[in-house]
CSV table of C-alpha atoms in Angstrom, one decimal:
chain,number,residue,atom,x,y,z
A,1,SER,CA,0.2,0.0,0.3
A,2,ALA,CA,0.9,3.6,-0.6
A,3,VAL,CA,1.5,6.1,2.1
A,4,ILE,CA,0.7,9.7,1.2
A,5,SER,CA,1.2,12.7,3.2
A,6,GLN,CA,-0.4,16.2,2.9
A,7,LYS,CA,0.9,19.7,3.8
A,8,PRO,CA,-0.7,21.5,5.2
A,9,SER,CA,-3.4,19.3,7.1
A,10,ARG,CA,-5.8,22.6,7.9
A,11,ASP,CA,-5.5,26.4,7.0
A,12,ILE,CA,-7.7,29.3,7.3
A,13,CYS,CA,-7.3,32.1,4.7
A,14,GLN,CA,-9.3,35.0,3.6
A,15,ARG,CA,-11.3,35.8,0.5
A,16,GLY,CA,-8.9,36.6,-2.4
A,17,THR,CA,-6.1,34.6,-1.5
A,18,SER,CA,-4.9,31.4,-2.6
A,19,LEU,CA,-3.6,28.4,-1.3
A,20,THR,CA,-1.2,25.6,-2.3
A,21,ILE,CA,-2.0,22.2,-1.4
A,22,GLN,CA,1.5,19.5,-1.6
A,23,CYS,CA,0.9,16.2,-2.0
A,24,GLN,CA,4.1,13.5,-1.3
A,25,VAL,CA,3.7,9.6,-1.7
A,26,ASP,CA,6.0,7.4,-0.9
A,27,SER,CA,6.3,5.4,-3.8
A,28,GLN,CA,5.9,5.8,-7.6
A,29,VAL,CA,2.4,5.5,-8.4
A,30,THR,CA,0.8,5.9,-11.8
A,31,MET,CA,-2.8,7.9,-11.2
A,32,MET,CA,-2.8,10.8,-9.3
A,33,PHE,CA,-5.9,12.4,-8.4
A,34,TRP,CA,-7.3,15.1,-5.7
A,35,TYR,CA,-10.7,15.4,-4.4
A,36,ARG,CA,-13.1,17.9,-2.9
A,37,GLN,CA,-15.3,16.5,0.1
A,38,GLN,CA,-17.2,19.1,1.2
A,39,PRO,CA,-19.1,19.4,4.9
A,40,GLY,CA,-21.6,16.0,4.7
A,41,GLN,CA,-20.7,15.4,1.2
A,42,SER,CA,-19.4,12.8,-0.5
A,43,LEU,CA,-16.4,13.0,-2.7
A,44,THR,CA,-16.4,14.9,-5.8
A,45,LEU,CA,-13.4,14.0,-8.3
A,46,ILE,CA,-11.8,17.8,-9.4
A,47,ALA,CA,-9.1,16.6,-12.0
A,48,THR,CA,-6.7,13.9,-12.4
A,49,ALA,CA,-2.8,15.1,-12.2
A,50,ASN,CA,-1.2,13.9,-14.9
A,51,GLN,CA,3.3,13.2,-14.8
A,52,GLY,CA,4.3,15.9,-16.9
A,53,SER,CA,1.3,17.5,-18.7
A,54,GLU,CA,-1.8,19.4,-17.6
A,55,ALA,CA,-4.5,17.7,-15.6
A,56,THR,CA,-7.5,16.5,-16.6
A,57,TYR,CA,-10.3,18.1,-15.3
A,58,GLU,CA,-13.6,17.2,-14.6
A,59,SER,CA,-17.0,19.0,-15.3
A,60,GLY,CA,-17.5,22.1,-13.4
A,61,PHE,CA,-13.5,22.5,-12.5
A,62,VAL,CA,-11.3,24.5,-14.0
A,63,ILE,CA,-7.5,25.2,-14.3
A,64,ASP,CA,-7.5,29.0,-13.9
A,65,LYS,CA,-9.3,28.5,-10.3
A,66,PHE,CA,-7.6,25.3,-9.7
A,67,PRO,CA,-3.8,25.3,-11.1
A,68,ILE,CA,-2.0,21.5,-10.5
A,69,SER,CA,1.5,20.2,-11.1
A,70,ARG,CA,2.4,17.1,-11.0
A,71,PRO,CA,6.4,17.4,-11.6
A,72,ASN,CA,7.4,14.0,-11.5
A,73,LEU,CA,5.8,10.0,-10.6
A,74,THR,CA,5.5,11.0,-6.3
A,75,PHE,CA,4.6,14.5,-5.8
A,76,SER,CA,1.4,16.8,-6.5
A,77,THR,CA,-0.1,19.8,-5.6
A,78,LEU,CA,-3.2,21.9,-6.3
A,79,THR,CA,-3.7,25.0,-5.6
A,80,VAL,CA,-6.8,26.8,-4.8
A,81,SER,CA,-7.2,30.5,-6.2
A,82,ASN,CA,-8.9,33.5,-5.8
A,83,MET,CA,-10.9,31.4,-2.8
A,84,SER,CA,-14.0,32.2,-1.5
A,85,PRO,CA,-15.5,31.4,1.3
A,86,GLU,CA,-17.9,28.6,-1.2
A,87,ASP,CA,-13.9,26.9,-1.2
A,88,SER,CA,-14.3,25.3,2.4
A,89,SER,CA,-14.0,22.1,2.5
A,90,ILE,CA,-11.1,19.0,2.4
A,91,TYR,CA,-9.8,18.5,-0.1
A,92,LEU,CA,-8.6,14.9,-0.8
A,93,CYS,CA,-5.1,13.9,-2.8
A,94,SER,CA,-5.6,10.1,-3.7
A,95,VAL,CA,-3.1,7.7,-5.6
A,96,SER,CA,-3.5,4.4,-8.0
A,97,GLY,CA,-0.4,2.2,-9.2
A,98,GLN,CA,-0.3,1.1,-12.5
A,99,GLY,CA,-2.3,-2.6,-12.5
A,100,ASP,CA,-3.1,-1.7,-8.6
A,101,TYR,CA,-6.7,-1.4,-8.3
A,102,GLU,CA,-6.5,0.0,-5.0
A,103,GLN,CA,-7.0,3.5,-4.7
A,104,TYR,CA,-5.4,5.1,-1.6
A,105,PHE,CA,-6.2,8.6,0.0
A,106,GLY,CA,-4.0,11.0,1.8
A,107,PRO,CA,-5.2,12.4,5.0
A,108,GLY,CA,-7.0,15.4,3.7
A,109,THR,CA,-6.3,19.4,4.4
A,110,ARG,CA,-9.4,20.7,6.0
A,111,LEU,CA,-9.5,24.6,4.5
A,112,THR,CA,-11.4,27.3,5.9
A,113,VAL,CA,-11.8,30.7,4.4
A,114,THR,CA,-13.0,33.0,5.5
B,1,GLY,CA,-22.9,10.8,-17.9
B,2,GLN,CA,-22.4,8.2,-14.5
B,3,ASN,CA,-25.2,7.8,-11.8
B,4,ILE,CA,-24.5,6.2,-8.4
B,5,ASP,CA,-27.4,5.9,-5.6
B,6,GLN,CA,-27.3,4.5,-2.3
B,7,PRO,CA,-29.5,5.5,0.7
B,8,THR,CA,-28.6,8.1,3.0
B,9,GLU,CA,-28.5,6.8,5.9
B,10,MET,CA,-29.1,3.2,8.1
B,11,THR,CA,-29.3,1.9,11.2
B,12,ALA,CA,-28.5,-1.4,12.7
B,13,THR,CA,-28.1,-3.1,16.1
B,14,GLU,CA,-24.9,-4.1,17.3
B,15,GLY,CA,-24.9,-7.7,16.4
B,16,ALA,CA,-26.8,-7.8,13.5
B,17,ILE,CA,-26.2,-8.1,9.5
B,18,VAL,CA,-26.5,-4.8,7.5
B,19,GLN,CA,-26.5,-4.6,4.0
B,20,ILE,CA,-26.3,-1.4,1.9
B,21,ASN,CA,-26.5,-0.9,-1.6
B,22,CYS,CA,-25.9,0.5,-4.4
B,23,THR,CA,-27.2,0.9,-8.3
B,24,TYR,CA,-25.0,2.7,-10.9
B,25,GLN,CA,-25.3,3.7,-14.4
B,26,THR,CA,-22.2,4.3,-16.2
B,27,SER,CA,-20.2,3.5,-19.3
B,28,GLY,CA,-16.4,2.2,-19.3
B,29,PHE,CA,-17.3,0.0,-16.5
B,30,ASN,CA,-13.8,-1.2,-15.1
B,31,GLY,CA,-14.9,-2.2,-11.4
B,32,LEU,CA,-16.5,-0.4,-8.2
B,33,PHE,CA,-15.5,0.1,-4.5
B,34,TRP,CA,-16.6,0.3,-1.4
B,35,TYR,CA,-15.4,2.6,1.0
B,36,GLN,CA,-15.3,3.3,4.6
B,37,GLN,CA,-15.4,6.7,5.8
B,38,HIS,CA,-15.0,7.8,9.6
B,39,ALA,CA,-16.1,11.5,10.3
B,40,GLY,CA,-13.0,13.6,10.0
B,41,GLU,CA,-10.6,11.0,8.3
B,42,ALA,CA,-10.0,9.9,5.0
B,43,PRO,CA,-11.6,7.2,3.2
B,44,THR,CA,-10.5,3.5,3.3
B,45,PHE,CA,-10.7,0.8,1.0
B,46,LEU,CA,-13.1,-1.8,1.7
B,47,SER,CA,-13.3,-4.5,-1.2
B,48,TYR,CA,-13.2,-3.6,-5.0
B,49,ASN,CA,-15.2,-5.7,-7.5
B,50,VAL,CA,-14.5,-6.2,-11.1
B,51,LEU,CA,-16.4,-9.6,-11.6
B,52,ASP,CA,-19.7,-10.7,-11.0
B,53,GLY,CA,-20.0,-12.6,-7.8
B,54,LEU,CA,-19.4,-12.2,-4.1
B,55,GLU,CA,-15.8,-10.9,-2.1
B,56,GLU,CA,-15.7,-12.5,1.1
B,57,LYS,CA,-13.1,-10.5,3.5
B,58,GLY,CA,-13.6,-11.9,7.1
B,59,ARG,CA,-16.7,-9.7,8.4
B,60,PHE,CA,-17.1,-7.6,5.0
B,61,SER,CA,-18.6,-9.2,1.8
B,62,SER,CA,-19.6,-7.6,-1.6
B,63,PHE,CA,-21.2,-8.7,-4.3
B,64,LEU,CA,-21.7,-7.3,-7.9
B,65,SER,CA,-24.0,-7.8,-10.3
B,66,ARG,CA,-22.6,-5.6,-13.8
B,67,SER,CA,-25.7,-6.7,-15.8
B,68,LYS,CA,-28.1,-5.3,-13.2
B,69,GLY,CA,-25.6,-2.2,-12.5
B,70,TYR,CA,-25.6,-3.2,-8.7
B,71,SER,CA,-24.0,-4.2,-5.8
B,72,TYR,CA,-24.0,-4.7,-1.7
B,73,LEU,CA,-22.2,-4.3,1.4
B,74,LEU,CA,-22.8,-6.9,3.7
B,75,LEU,CA,-21.5,-6.3,7.4
B,76,LYS,CA,-21.2,-8.9,9.4
B,77,GLU,CA,-21.8,-9.2,13.4
B,78,LEU,CA,-21.8,-5.8,13.4
B,79,GLN,CA,-19.9,-3.3,16.0
B,80,MET,CA,-20.4,-0.1,17.9
B,81,LYS,CA,-16.5,1.3,15.2
B,82,ASP,CA,-19.2,0.0,12.6
B,83,SER,CA,-20.6,3.1,12.6
B,84,ALA,CA,-19.1,5.6,10.0
B,85,SER,CA,-20.0,6.1,6.0
B,86,TYR,CA,-20.0,3.8,3.3
B,87,LEU,CA,-18.7,5.2,0.3
B,88,CYS,CA,-20.1,3.3,-3.0
B,89,ALA,CA,-17.7,4.1,-6.1
B,90,VAL,CA,-16.9,3.1,-9.6
B,91,ARG,CA,-14.3,3.1,-11.8
B,92,ALA,CA,-14.9,3.9,-15.4
B,93,LEU,CA,-12.6,4.7,-18.5
B,94,GLU,CA,-14.3,7.2,-19.7
B,95,GLY,CA,-12.7,9.9,-20.9
B,96,GLY,CA,-9.9,9.1,-18.6
B,97,PHE,CA,-9.4,6.8,-15.7
B,98,LYS,CA,-11.1,7.9,-12.7
B,99,THR,CA,-13.1,6.9,-9.7
B,100,ILE,CA,-16.4,9.0,-9.2
B,101,PHE,CA,-18.4,8.6,-5.6
B,102,GLY,CA,-22.0,7.9,-4.6
B,103,ALA,CA,-23.3,10.4,-2.3
B,104,GLY,CA,-22.7,7.6,0.7
B,105,THR,CA,-24.8,5.8,2.9
B,106,ARG,CA,-24.5,7.0,7.1
B,107,LEU,CA,-25.1,3.7,9.1
B,108,PHE,CA,-25.3,3.9,12.4
B,109,VAL,CA,-24.9,0.8,15.2
B,110,LYS,CA,-26.6,0.9,18.1
B,111,ALA,CA,-26.4,-0.9,21.2
């Protein structure tokens, strides 16, 4: 199984600012994903982070708002830009290996926007 | 598009058996997952089904019928610590390789 760490674990940010969340995996993985989980809700896929190319975004999510980087097979970042209170949520990094059906989740970053 | 349905809440008694159902509609089906999520924690993997039938793992079993777009998670000998949300998720090859989650079923286990 993969061990995933996320930084920061939580943050309180002001409206209009940006926050970058880091995801580090202890082994090389093929697939990396970013999810959002709003209070009392299930997980919504934001995008698939592709190594060496632009991320693939789901409907309703755009690169200008959620820029993603993935410079190698063990690390990715998600930036939440120009934040508003509606962005208050838990952001989760998730990984899966090639041929590995299990998908693992990081501990999440709890973001509060005031 | 994809659609995943599961009950919002269920209540069961300690020591009993509970079945949580999930129905789905998707294109490019590539497997169905069940995850457990305790409040304030990340989801943890419970099971994966890609072929029809029952997969058993200790107190937890998961069943899949691809023709019916149906799965269930069976929890036996319920314990208080099983109180959690149970998420049904479908992996699909549609516009990429990704896993989409249902809204989750919140299970309350009472003494």
